[in-house]
PDB file of C-alpha atoms in Angstrom:
ATOM      1  CA  UNK A  22     158.670 120.079 142.209  1.00 40.00           C
ATOM      2  CA  UNK A  23     157.596 116.381 142.333  1.00 38.00           C
ATOM      3  CA  UNK A  24     153.940 117.418 142.800  1.00 37.00           C
ATOM      4  CA  UNK A  25     154.119 119.767 139.532  1.00 34.00           C
ATOM      5  CA  UNK A  26     155.305 116.811 137.564  1.00 36.00           C
ATOM      6  CA  UNK A  27     152.721 114.499 138.952  1.00 38.00           C
ATOM      7  CA  UNK A  28     149.981 116.842 138.131  1.00 35.00           C
ATOM      8  CA  UNK A  29     151.334 117.314 134.184  1.00 36.00           C
ATOM      9  CA  UNK A  30     151.567 113.415 134.282  1.00 40.00           C
ATOM     10  CA  UNK A  31     147.989 113.129 135.176  1.00 45.00           C
ATOM     11  CA  UNK A  32     146.601 115.933 133.167  1.00 43.00           C
ATOM     12  CA  UNK A  33     148.449 114.224 130.177  1.00 43.00           C
ATOM     13  CA  UNK A  34     146.806 111.018 130.964  1.00 45.00           C
ATOM     14  CA  UNK A  35     143.439 112.416 131.139  1.00 42.00           C
ATOM     15  CA  UNK A  36     143.961 114.363 127.672  1.00 41.00           C
ATOM     16  CA  UNK A  37     145.014 111.200 126.015  1.00 45.00           C
ATOM     17  CA  UNK A  38     142.084 109.397 127.287  1.00 47.00           C
ATOM     18  CA  UNK A  39     139.568 111.902 126.030  1.00 48.00           C
ATOM     19  CA  UNK A  40     139.655 110.803 122.368  1.00 50.00           C
ATOM     20  CA  UNK A  41     139.443 107.332 123.218  1.00 44.00           C
ATOM     21  CA  UNK A  42     136.404 108.022 125.346  1.00 52.00           C
ATOM     22  CA  UNK A  43     134.887 110.046 122.639  1.00 51.00           C
ATOM     23  CA  UNK A  44     135.425 107.175 119.901  1.00 58.00           C
ATOM     24  CA  UNK A  45     134.085 104.503 122.394  1.00 57.00           C
ATOM     25  CA  UNK A  46     130.935 106.636 122.847  1.00 56.00           C
ATOM     26  CA  UNK A  47     130.457 106.861 118.987  1.00 60.00           C
ATOM     27  CA  UNK A  48     131.171 103.058 118.654  1.00 63.00           C
ATOM     28  CA  UNK A  49     128.458 102.344 121.207  1.00 67.00           C
ATOM     29  CA  UNK A  50     125.927 104.818 119.433  1.00 89.00           C
ATOM     30  CA  UNK A  51     126.644 102.889 116.233  1.00 90.00           C
ATOM     31  CA  UNK A  52     125.466  99.668 118.135  1.00 89.00           C
ATOM     32  CA  UNK A  53     122.336 100.996 119.673  1.00 93.00           C
ATOM     33  CA  UNK A  54     120.831 103.648 117.288  1.00 95.00           C
ATOM     34  CA  UNK A  55     117.883 103.216 115.073  1.00 96.00           C
ATOM     35  CA  UNK A  56     117.754 104.518 111.263  1.00 97.00           C
ATOM     36  CA  UNK A  57     114.580 106.722 110.754  1.00 98.00           C
ATOM     37  CA  UNK A  58     112.191 105.975 107.901  1.00 98.00           C
ATOM     38  CA  UNK A  59     109.964 108.796 106.636  1.00 98.00           C
ATOM     39  CA  UNK A  60     107.921 109.971 103.680  1.00 98.00           C
ATOM     40  CA  UNK A  61     107.807 113.183 101.804  1.00 97.00           C
ATOM     41  CA  UNK A  62     105.309 114.426  99.196  1.00 97.00           C
ATOM     42  CA  UNK A  63     105.358 117.235  96.847  1.00 96.00           C
ATOM     43  CA  UNK A  64     103.263 120.096  98.150  1.00 94.00           C
ATOM     44  CA  UNK A  65     101.823 121.135  94.968  1.00 94.00           C
ATOM     45  CA  UNK A  66      98.350 122.890  94.114  1.00 93.00           C
ATOM     46  CA  UNK A  67      96.024 122.556  95.899  1.00 96.00           C
ATOM     47  CA  UNK A  68      98.217 120.958  98.513  1.00 97.00           C
ATOM     48  CA  UNK A  69     100.339 123.103 100.773  1.00 98.00           C
ATOM     49  CA  UNK A  70     102.938 122.143 103.444  1.00 97.00           C
ATOM     50  CA  UNK A  71     101.832 124.108 106.814  1.00 97.00           C
ATOM     51  CA  UNK A  72     104.302 125.355 109.482  1.00 95.00           C
ATOM     52  CA  UNK A  73     104.164 122.238 111.435  1.00 95.00           C
ATOM     53  CA  UNK A  74     104.868 120.058 108.058  1.00 94.00           C
ATOM     54  CA  UNK A  75     101.351 118.888 108.038  1.00 97.00           C
ATOM     55  CA  UNK A  76     100.045 118.611 104.553  1.00 98.00           C
ATOM     56  CA  UNK A  77      97.010 120.729 103.839  1.00 98.00           C
ATOM     57  CA  UNK A  78      94.546 119.929 100.958  1.00 98.00           C
ATOM     58  CA  UNK A  79      91.634 122.138  99.723  1.00 97.00           C
ATOM     59  CA  UNK A  80      89.491 119.840  97.769  1.00 97.00           C
ATOM     60  CA  UNK A  81      87.339 122.719  96.437  1.00 96.00           C
ATOM     61  CA  UNK A  82      90.315 124.050  94.597  1.00 96.00           C
ATOM     62  CA  UNK A  83      91.038 120.754  92.707  1.00 96.00           C
ATOM     63  CA  UNK A  84      89.170 119.753  89.374  1.00 96.00           C
ATOM     64  CA  UNK A  85      89.597 116.118  90.157  1.00 97.00           C
ATOM     65  CA  UNK A  86      91.300 113.726  92.756  1.00 98.00           C
ATOM     66  CA  UNK A  87      94.600 115.059  93.993  1.00 98.00           C
ATOM     67  CA  UNK A  88      97.846 113.034  93.333  1.00 98.00           C
ATOM     68  CA  UNK A  89     100.961 114.093  94.724  1.00 98.00           C
ATOM     69  CA  UNK A  90     104.143 112.493  93.975  1.00 98.00           C
ATOM     70  CA  UNK A  91     105.927 110.939  97.129  1.00 98.00           C
ATOM     71  CA  UNK A  92     108.735 109.083  98.305  1.00 98.00           C
ATOM     72  CA  UNK A  93     110.080 106.992 101.066  1.00 98.00           C
ATOM     73  CA  UNK A  94     113.736 107.248 102.347  1.00 98.00           C
ATOM     74  CA  UNK A  95     115.938 106.272 105.435  1.00 98.00           C
ATOM     75  CA  UNK A  96     118.009 108.274 107.407  1.00 98.00           C
ATOM     76  CA  UNK A  97     120.867 106.114 108.454  1.00 97.00           C
ATOM     77  CA  UNK A  98     123.727 108.324 110.265  1.00 95.00           C
ATOM     78  CA  UNK A  99     126.195 105.548 110.405  1.00 95.00           C
ATOM     79  CA  UNK A 100     125.371 103.816 107.211  1.00 95.00           C
ATOM     80  CA  UNK A 101     125.135 100.452 108.434  1.00 95.00           C
ATOM     81  CA  UNK A 102     121.815  99.384 106.799  1.00 96.00           C
ATOM     82  CA  UNK A 103     122.276  96.140 105.131  1.00 94.00           C
ATOM     83  CA  UNK A 104     118.962  95.055 103.938  1.00 94.00           C
ATOM     84  CA  UNK A 105     115.408  96.308 105.002  1.00 96.00           C
ATOM     85  CA  UNK A 106     111.664  95.861 104.374  1.00 96.00           C
ATOM     86  CA  UNK A 107     109.390  98.897 104.802  1.00 97.00           C
ATOM     87  CA  UNK A 108     105.525  98.739 104.634  1.00 97.00           C
ATOM     88  CA  UNK A 109     102.947 101.100 105.541  1.00 97.00           C
ATOM     89  CA  UNK A 110      99.053 101.236 105.870  1.00 96.00           C
ATOM     90  CA  UNK A 111      96.002 103.550 105.532  1.00 97.00           C
ATOM     91  CA  UNK A 112      92.509 102.986 106.769  1.00 95.00           C
ATOM     92  CA  UNK A 113      90.425 104.555 104.213  1.00 96.00           C
ATOM     93  CA  UNK A 114      89.585 104.441 100.479  1.00 96.00           C
ATOM     94  CA  UNK A 115      89.711 108.402 100.340  1.00 98.00           C
ATOM     95  CA  UNK A 116      93.481 108.873 101.151  1.00 98.00           C
ATOM     96  CA  UNK A 117      95.566 106.023 100.036  1.00 97.00           C
ATOM     97  CA  UNK A 118      99.140 105.427  98.136  1.00 97.00           C
ATOM     98  CA  UNK A 119      99.639 103.715  94.729  1.00 96.00           C
ATOM     99  CA  UNK A 120     102.116 103.224  91.986  1.00 96.00           C
ATOM    100  CA  UNK A 121     105.168 101.955  94.430  1.00 97.00           C
ATOM    101  CA  UNK A 122     108.257 101.947  92.062  1.00 97.00           C
ATOM    102  CA  UNK A 123     111.968 102.023  91.887  1.00 97.00           C
ATOM    103  CA  UNK A 124     113.312 105.519  91.673  1.00 97.00           C
ATOM    104  CA  UNK A 125     115.376 104.654  88.632  1.00 96.00           C
ATOM    105  CA  UNK A 126     112.074 104.049  86.876  1.00 96.00           C
ATOM    106  CA  UNK A 127     111.408 107.671  86.751  1.00 96.00           C
ATOM    107  CA  UNK A 128     115.192 108.599  86.114  1.00 95.00           C
ATOM    108  CA  UNK A 129     116.470 108.873  89.446  1.00 95.00           C
ATOM    109  CA  UNK A 130     119.178 106.873  91.422  1.00 94.00           C
ATOM    110  CA  UNK A 131     118.013 104.254  93.924  1.00 93.00           C
ATOM    111  CA  UNK A 132     119.270 105.159  97.426  1.00 95.00           C
ATOM    112  CA  UNK A 133     121.887 102.303  97.259  1.00 96.00           C
ATOM    113  CA  UNK A 134     124.200 101.252  94.626  1.00 94.00           C
ATOM    114  CA  UNK A 135     123.135  98.003  92.874  1.00 93.00           C
ATOM    115  CA  UNK A 136     119.468  98.692  93.075  1.00 95.00           C
ATOM    116  CA  UNK A 137     118.723 100.588  89.906  1.00 96.00           C
ATOM    117  CA  UNK A 138     116.783  98.983  87.341  1.00 96.00           C
ATOM    118  CA  UNK A 139     119.260  97.428  84.702  1.00 95.00           C
ATOM    119  CA  UNK A 140     119.204  95.322  81.488  1.00 95.00           C
ATOM    120  CA  UNK A 141     119.919  91.681  81.646  1.00 93.00           C
ATOM    121  CA  UNK A 142     122.964  91.171  79.112  1.00 92.00           C
ATOM    122  CA  UNK A 143     121.715  87.700  78.219  1.00 92.00           C
ATOM    123  CA  UNK A 144     117.829  88.266  78.020  1.00 94.00           C
ATOM    124  CA  UNK A 145     117.782  91.911  77.069  1.00 94.00           C
ATOM    125  CA  UNK A 146     115.012  92.089  79.845  1.00 96.00           C
ATOM    126  CA  UNK A 147     114.566  94.828  82.419  1.00 95.00           C
ATOM    127  CA  UNK A 148     115.534  93.611  85.564  1.00 95.00           C
ATOM    128  CA  UNK A 149     114.301  95.543  88.914  1.00 96.00           C
ATOM    129  CA  UNK A 150     116.279  94.121  92.098  1.00 95.00           C
ATOM    130  CA  UNK A 151     113.702  95.794  94.327  1.00 96.00           C
ATOM    131  CA  UNK A 152     110.718  93.931  95.550  1.00 95.00           C
ATOM    132  CA  UNK A 153     107.306  95.259  96.178  1.00 96.00           C
ATOM    133  CA  UNK A 154     104.310  94.512  98.335  1.00 93.00           C
ATOM    134  CA  UNK A 155     100.857  95.515  96.605  1.00 90.00           C
ATOM    135  CA  UNK A 156      98.272  93.192  98.492  1.00 78.00           C
ATOM    136  CA  UNK A 157      94.593  93.119  96.529  1.00 75.00           C
ATOM    137  CA  UNK A 158      92.067  94.337  98.886  1.00 80.00           C
ATOM    138  CA  UNK A 159      94.536  95.311 101.551  1.00 87.00           C
ATOM    139  CA  UNK A 160      95.283  98.892 102.594  1.00 94.00           C
ATOM    140  CA  UNK A 161      98.912  98.183 102.584  1.00 95.00           C
ATOM    141  CA  UNK A 162     102.094  98.768 100.404  1.00 96.00           C
ATOM    142  CA  UNK A 163     105.783  98.091 100.809  1.00 96.00           C
ATOM    143  CA  UNK A 164     109.223  97.983  99.362  1.00 97.00           C
ATOM    144  CA  UNK A 165     112.020  95.563  99.977  1.00 96.00           C
ATOM    145  CA  UNK A 166     115.941  95.697  99.513  1.00 95.00           C
ATOM    146  CA  UNK A 167     117.165  92.282 100.225  1.00 88.00           C
ATOM    147  CA  UNK A 168     120.888  91.627 100.506  1.00 71.00           C
ATOM    148  CA  UNK A 169     122.711  88.395 101.281  1.00 70.00           C
ATOM    149  CA  UNK A 170     126.222  90.117 101.677  1.00 75.00           C
ATOM    150  CA  UNK A 171     128.041  90.688 104.878  1.00 79.00           C
ATOM    151  CA  UNK A 172     128.737  94.192 104.237  1.00 89.00           C
ATOM    152  CA  UNK A 173     126.519  97.286 104.536  1.00 94.00           C
ATOM    153  CA  UNK A 174     124.488  98.680 101.634  1.00 94.00           C
ATOM    154  CA  UNK A 175     126.447 101.407  99.582  1.00 95.00           C
ATOM    155  CA  UNK A 176     124.549 104.818  99.721  1.00 96.00           C
ATOM    156  CA  UNK A 177     124.441 106.170  96.038  1.00 96.00           C
ATOM    157  CA  UNK A 178     124.740 109.904  97.507  1.00 96.00           C
ATOM    158  CA  UNK A 179     126.532 111.487 100.108  1.00 97.00           C
ATOM    159  CA  UNK A 180     124.106 110.810 102.754  1.00 97.00           C
ATOM    160  CA  UNK A 181     121.722 107.566 103.032  1.00 96.00           C
ATOM    161  CA  UNK A 182     118.590 109.814 102.128  1.00 97.00           C
ATOM    162  CA  UNK A 183     120.305 111.719  99.536  1.00 97.00           C
ATOM    163  CA  UNK A 184     118.032 109.500  97.203  1.00 97.00           C
ATOM    164  CA  UNK A 185     114.790 107.777  98.143  1.00 98.00           C
ATOM    165  CA  UNK A 186     114.573 104.361  98.268  1.00 98.00           C
ATOM    166  CA  UNK A 187     111.111 104.174  96.639  1.00 98.00           C
ATOM    167  CA  UNK A 188     108.654 106.316  94.803  1.00 98.00           C
ATOM    168  CA  UNK A 189     104.806 106.314  95.028  1.00 98.00           C
ATOM    169  CA  UNK A 190     101.812 108.572  94.492  1.00 98.00           C
ATOM    170  CA  UNK A 191      99.529 110.009  97.565  1.00 98.00           C
ATOM    171  CA  UNK A 192      96.019 110.215  96.379  1.00 98.00           C
ATOM    172  CA  UNK A 193      93.307 112.417  97.948  1.00 98.00           C
ATOM    173  CA  UNK A 194      89.966 111.812  96.512  1.00 98.00           C
ATOM    174  CA  UNK A 195      88.005 115.066  95.705  1.00 97.00           C
ATOM    175  CA  UNK A 196      85.119 113.918  97.663  1.00 98.00           C
ATOM    176  CA  UNK A 197      86.834 113.095 100.840  1.00 98.00           C
ATOM    177  CA  UNK A 198      85.217 114.149 104.033  1.00 98.00           C
ATOM    178  CA  UNK A 199      86.973 116.817 105.798  1.00 98.00           C
ATOM    179  CA  UNK A 200      89.261 115.227 108.231  1.00 97.00           C
ATOM    180  CA  UNK A 201      92.915 114.453 109.367  1.00 97.00           C
ATOM    181  CA  UNK A 202      94.293 111.378 107.367  1.00 98.00           C
ATOM    182  CA  UNK A 203      97.426 109.571 107.883  1.00 97.00           C
ATOM    183  CA  UNK A 204      99.780 107.139 106.163  1.00 98.00           C
ATOM    184  CA  UNK A 205     101.382 104.967 108.814  1.00 97.00           C
ATOM    185  CA  UNK A 206     104.366 102.753 108.969  1.00 97.00           C
ATOM    186  CA  UNK A 207     103.506  99.239 109.643  1.00 95.00           C
ATOM    187  CA  UNK A 208     105.563  98.800 113.228  1.00 89.00           C
ATOM    188  CA  UNK A 209     103.620  95.656 114.521  1.00 86.00           C
ATOM    189  CA  UNK A 210     103.189  92.183 113.304  1.00 87.00           C
ATOM    190  CA  UNK A 211     102.029  90.891 110.846  1.00 83.00           C
ATOM    191  CA  UNK A 212     103.799  92.731 107.817  1.00 83.00           C
ATOM    192  CA  UNK A 213     106.139  94.728 109.819  1.00 93.00           C
ATOM    193  CA  UNK A 214     108.870  97.258 108.864  1.00 96.00           C
ATOM    194  CA  UNK A 215     112.078  96.002 109.660  1.00 96.00           C
ATOM    195  CA  UNK A 216     115.907  97.049 108.927  1.00 96.00           C
ATOM    196  CA  UNK A 217     118.790  94.834 109.267  1.00 95.00           C
ATOM    197  CA  UNK A 218     121.990  96.606 110.461  1.00 95.00           C
ATOM    198  CA  UNK A 219     125.225  95.100 109.517  1.00 94.00           C
ATOM    199  CA  UNK A 220     128.631  95.646 111.198  1.00 93.00           C
ATOM    200  CA  UNK A 221     131.426  94.520 108.356  1.00 87.00           C
ATOM    201  CA  UNK A 222     134.200  94.711 110.930  1.00 86.00           C
ATOM    202  CA  UNK A 223     132.905  91.896 112.946  1.00 88.00           C
ATOM    203  CA  UNK A 224     130.449  90.534 110.439  1.00 88.00           C
ATOM    204  CA  UNK A 225     127.726  90.935 113.181  1.00 92.00           C
ATOM    205  CA  UNK A 226     124.190  92.161 112.360  1.00 93.00           C
ATOM    206  CA  UNK A 227     121.424  93.867 114.401  1.00 94.00           C
ATOM    207  CA  UNK A 228     117.460  93.690 113.642  1.00 95.00           C
ATOM    208  CA  UNK A 229     115.530  97.232 114.092  1.00 95.00           C
ATOM    209  CA  UNK A 230     111.936  97.903 113.915  1.00 96.00           C
ATOM    210  CA  UNK A 231     111.603 101.687 113.692  1.00 96.00           C
ATOM    211  CA  UNK A 232     108.791 103.264 115.399  1.00 95.00           C
ATOM    212  CA  UNK A 233     107.662 106.479 117.233  1.00 96.00           C
ATOM    213  CA  UNK A 234     109.777 109.540 116.084  1.00 96.00           C
ATOM    214  CA  UNK A 235     111.889 106.934 113.980  1.00 97.00           C
ATOM    215  CA  UNK A 236     108.871 106.170 111.780  1.00 97.00           C
ATOM    216  CA  UNK A 237     106.868 109.335 111.495  1.00 97.00           C
ATOM    217  CA  UNK A 238     103.257 109.210 109.843  1.00 97.00           C
ATOM    218  CA  UNK A 239     102.605 111.167 106.923  1.00 98.00           C
ATOM    219  CA  UNK A 240      99.804 113.357 107.898  1.00 97.00           C
ATOM    220  CA  UNK A 241      97.162 115.040 105.707  1.00 98.00           C
ATOM    221  CA  UNK A 242      94.458 117.630 106.669  1.00 98.00           C
ATOM    222  CA  UNK A 243      91.703 117.656 104.151  1.00 98.00           C
ATOM    223  CA  UNK A 244      88.930 120.105 103.779  1.00 98.00           C
ATOM    224  CA  UNK A 245      86.816 122.062 101.199  1.00 96.00           C
ATOM    225  CA  UNK A 246      87.882 125.500 102.517  1.00 96.00           C
ATOM    226  CA  UNK A 247      90.942 127.602 101.894  1.00 97.00           C
ATOM    227  CA  UNK A 248      93.371 127.908 104.625  1.00 98.00           C
ATOM    228  CA  UNK A 249      91.915 130.302 107.590  1.00 98.00           C
ATOM    229  CA  UNK A 250      88.600 131.127 105.390  1.00 97.00           C
ATOM    230  CA  UNK A 251      86.431 129.225 108.048  1.00 97.00           C
ATOM    231  CA  UNK A 252      83.192 131.335 107.109  1.00 93.00           C
ATOM    232  CA  UNK A 253      83.542 129.975 103.508  1.00 90.00           C
ATOM    233  CA  UNK A 254      82.557 133.472 102.080  1.00 91.00           C
ATOM    234  CA  UNK A 255      85.853 133.454  99.697  1.00 90.00           C
ATOM    235  CA  UNK A 256      87.469 136.500 101.540  1.00 93.00           C
ATOM    236  CA  UNK A 257      90.265 136.044 104.286  1.00 96.00           C
ATOM    237  CA  UNK A 258      89.558 138.920 106.565  1.00 95.00           C
ATOM    238  CA  UNK A 259      88.944 140.025 110.077  1.00 94.00           C
ATOM    239  CA  UNK A 260      85.486 138.237 110.324  1.00 96.00           C
ATOM    240  CA  UNK A 261      87.410 134.983 110.208  1.00 97.00           C
ATOM    241  CA  UNK A 262      89.860 135.915 112.779  1.00 97.00           C
ATOM    242  CA  UNK A 263      86.882 136.718 114.985  1.00 97.00           C
ATOM    243  CA  UNK A 264      85.103 133.491 114.259  1.00 97.00           C
ATOM    244  CA  UNK A 265      88.246 131.533 115.293  1.00 97.00           C
ATOM    245  CA  UNK A 266      88.662 133.560 118.560  1.00 97.00           C
ATOM    246  CA  UNK A 267      85.004 133.202 119.403  1.00 96.00           C
ATOM    247  CA  UNK A 268      85.148 129.489 118.989  1.00 96.00           C
ATOM    248  CA  UNK A 269      88.208 129.032 120.888  1.00 96.00           C
ATOM    249  CA  UNK A 270      86.704 131.122 123.687  1.00 96.00           C
ATOM    250  CA  UNK A 271      83.465 128.659 123.737  1.00 96.00           C
ATOM    251  CA  UNK A 272      85.809 125.621 123.962  1.00 96.00           C
ATOM    252  CA  UNK A 273      87.843 127.136 126.668  1.00 96.00           C
ATOM    253  CA  UNK A 274      84.791 127.823 128.689  1.00 96.00           C
ATOM    254  CA  UNK A 275      83.896 123.942 128.284  1.00 96.00           C
ATOM    255  CA  UNK A 276      81.260 124.618 125.674  1.00 96.00           C
ATOM    256  CA  UNK A 277      80.833 122.934 122.299  1.00 95.00           C
ATOM    257  CA  UNK A 278      82.587 124.327 119.302  1.00 95.00           C
ATOM    258  CA  UNK A 279      80.390 126.085 116.671  1.00 94.00           C
ATOM    259  CA  UNK A 280      82.763 124.777 114.020  1.00 97.00           C
ATOM    260  CA  UNK A 281      82.025 121.661 111.779  1.00 97.00           C
ATOM    261  CA  UNK A 282      85.127 119.613 111.030  1.00 97.00           C
ATOM    262  CA  UNK A 283      85.950 121.664 107.466  1.00 97.00           C
ATOM    263  CA  UNK A 284      85.960 124.733 109.486  1.00 98.00           C
ATOM    264  CA  UNK A 285      87.961 123.570 112.331  1.00 98.00           C
ATOM    265  CA  UNK A 286      90.805 122.335 109.900  1.00 98.00           C
ATOM    266  CA  UNK A 287      90.779 125.439 107.959  1.00 98.00           C
ATOM    267  CA  UNK A 288      91.016 127.231 111.250  1.00 98.00           C
ATOM    268  CA  UNK A 289      94.136 125.399 112.195  1.00 98.00           C
ATOM    269  CA  UNK A 290      96.472 127.734 109.953  1.00 98.00           C
ATOM    270  CA  UNK A 291      99.609 126.622 111.886  1.00 97.00           C
ATOM    271  CA  UNK A 292      98.809 122.959 111.309  1.00 96.00           C
ATOM    272  CA  UNK A 293      99.604 121.886 114.936  1.00 96.00           C
ATOM    273  CA  UNK A 294      95.917 120.236 115.070  1.00 95.00           C
ATOM    274  CA  UNK A 295      94.985 122.509 117.913  1.00 95.00           C
ATOM    275  CA  UNK A 296      92.758 125.688 117.296  1.00 96.00           C
ATOM    276  CA  UNK A 297      93.472 128.446 119.740  1.00 96.00           C
ATOM    277  CA  UNK A 298      94.099 132.283 119.937  1.00 96.00           C
ATOM    278  CA  UNK A 299      97.223 131.764 117.878  1.00 96.00           C
ATOM    279  CA  UNK A 300      95.303 130.762 114.875  1.00 97.00           C
ATOM    280  CA  UNK A 301      93.263 133.834 115.305  1.00 97.00           C
ATOM    281  CA  UNK A 302      96.102 136.117 115.742  1.00 97.00           C
ATOM    282  CA  UNK A 303      97.801 134.810 112.576  1.00 97.00           C
ATOM    283  CA  UNK A 304      94.834 135.330 110.407  1.00 97.00           C
ATOM    284  CA  UNK A 305      94.176 139.080 111.781  1.00 97.00           C
ATOM    285  CA  UNK A 306      97.880 139.739 111.480  1.00 97.00           C
ATOM    286  CA  UNK A 307      97.907 138.549 107.905  1.00 97.00           C
ATOM    287  CA  UNK A 308      94.765 140.257 107.103  1.00 97.00           C
ATOM    288  CA  UNK A 309      96.287 143.680 108.363  1.00 96.00           C
ATOM    289  CA  UNK A 310      99.427 142.991 106.266  1.00 96.00           C
ATOM    290  CA  UNK A 311      97.424 141.951 103.236  1.00 95.00           C
ATOM    291  CA  UNK A 312      95.539 145.491 103.647  1.00 96.00           C
ATOM    292  CA  UNK A 313      98.704 147.418 103.783  1.00 95.00           C
ATOM    293  CA  UNK A 314     100.812 149.051 101.107  1.00 95.00           C
ATOM    294  CA  UNK A 315     103.469 146.468 102.042  1.00 94.00           C
ATOM    295  CA  UNK A 316     101.534 143.449 100.850  1.00 95.00           C
ATOM    296  CA  UNK A 317     103.514 141.698  98.152  1.00 96.00           C
ATOM    297  CA  UNK A 318     101.151 138.778  97.508  1.00 95.00           C
ATOM    298  CA  UNK A 319     102.636 136.483 100.117  1.00 96.00           C
ATOM    299  CA  UNK A 320     100.096 133.629 101.300  1.00 97.00           C
ATOM    300  CA  UNK A 321      98.615 133.192 104.550  1.00 97.00           C
ATOM    301  CA  UNK A 322     100.501 130.020 104.803  1.00 97.00           C
ATOM    302  CA  UNK A 323     104.012 131.757 103.886  1.00 97.00           C
ATOM    303  CA  UNK A 324     103.044 134.517 106.378  1.00 97.00           C
ATOM    304  CA  UNK A 325     102.740 132.091 109.254  1.00 97.00           C
ATOM    305  CA  UNK A 326     106.107 129.897 108.432  1.00 97.00           C
ATOM    306  CA  UNK A 327     107.942 133.279 108.120  1.00 94.00           C
ATOM    307  CA  UNK A 328     106.636 134.678 111.402  1.00 91.00           C
ATOM    308  CA  UNK A 329     106.633 131.482 113.594  1.00 84.00           C
TER     309      UNK A 329
END
């Protein structure tokens, strides 16, 4: 009987300790995690978002330079962000950002309370509490939310990234050479992206420089061809699939590709930046579907996304 009571007592002790262990683990995560900074862009004609998330821009379908409304956001699961500076760079005059602004300038809410543009009661002037970095001659831009208070910033939405911290325009010149381009967060000195996390319970803070998966680049594939139309004859059909498969076979045998850069980007229909048999299969399968009585006008890109 004593052994039975001892077993129950021990089990109860273990069960009682479990919530504390879980809470301790969560508390540890709050002290070690890194928020994520990320870009999003509106995929409007002639830009599409591929299955991988890569932006694909067909410049031949544009009458002028392409301008895509874009934004920056912070994913902060524990909501400890106290202040931050986010800076990003690009390396070409063909694909770049411009027009950095407060979301409230476009009628949206800033990500954090107290950072919307407001009117000064004494002067009647518009006041923007957000700071911006736009360096003449430098391929860099940035945004800064400064806060001298002890407590973390208070999100204006349910999540830290319900609303963006900043808006900007992503520009792709119509004469851009076919290539993969990117807008990259600045993660190394000088001009580094930095986030200060604040812990109100003990008034401590921690400095974070997001990098890697916590600061993913905005990647853009630019070509003068429609997705999958590698031969440029204006028709997406079995010949395109054959050309993609033939080129893949050549490269697999150690030979040089017969595709130029524009064709290679067009052939990468899933956007993983690798042209292989899967891309050829996607194009061929789509052609068969588009030739059938079941075809409902679905695009190649939507077909790939649906069937990935």
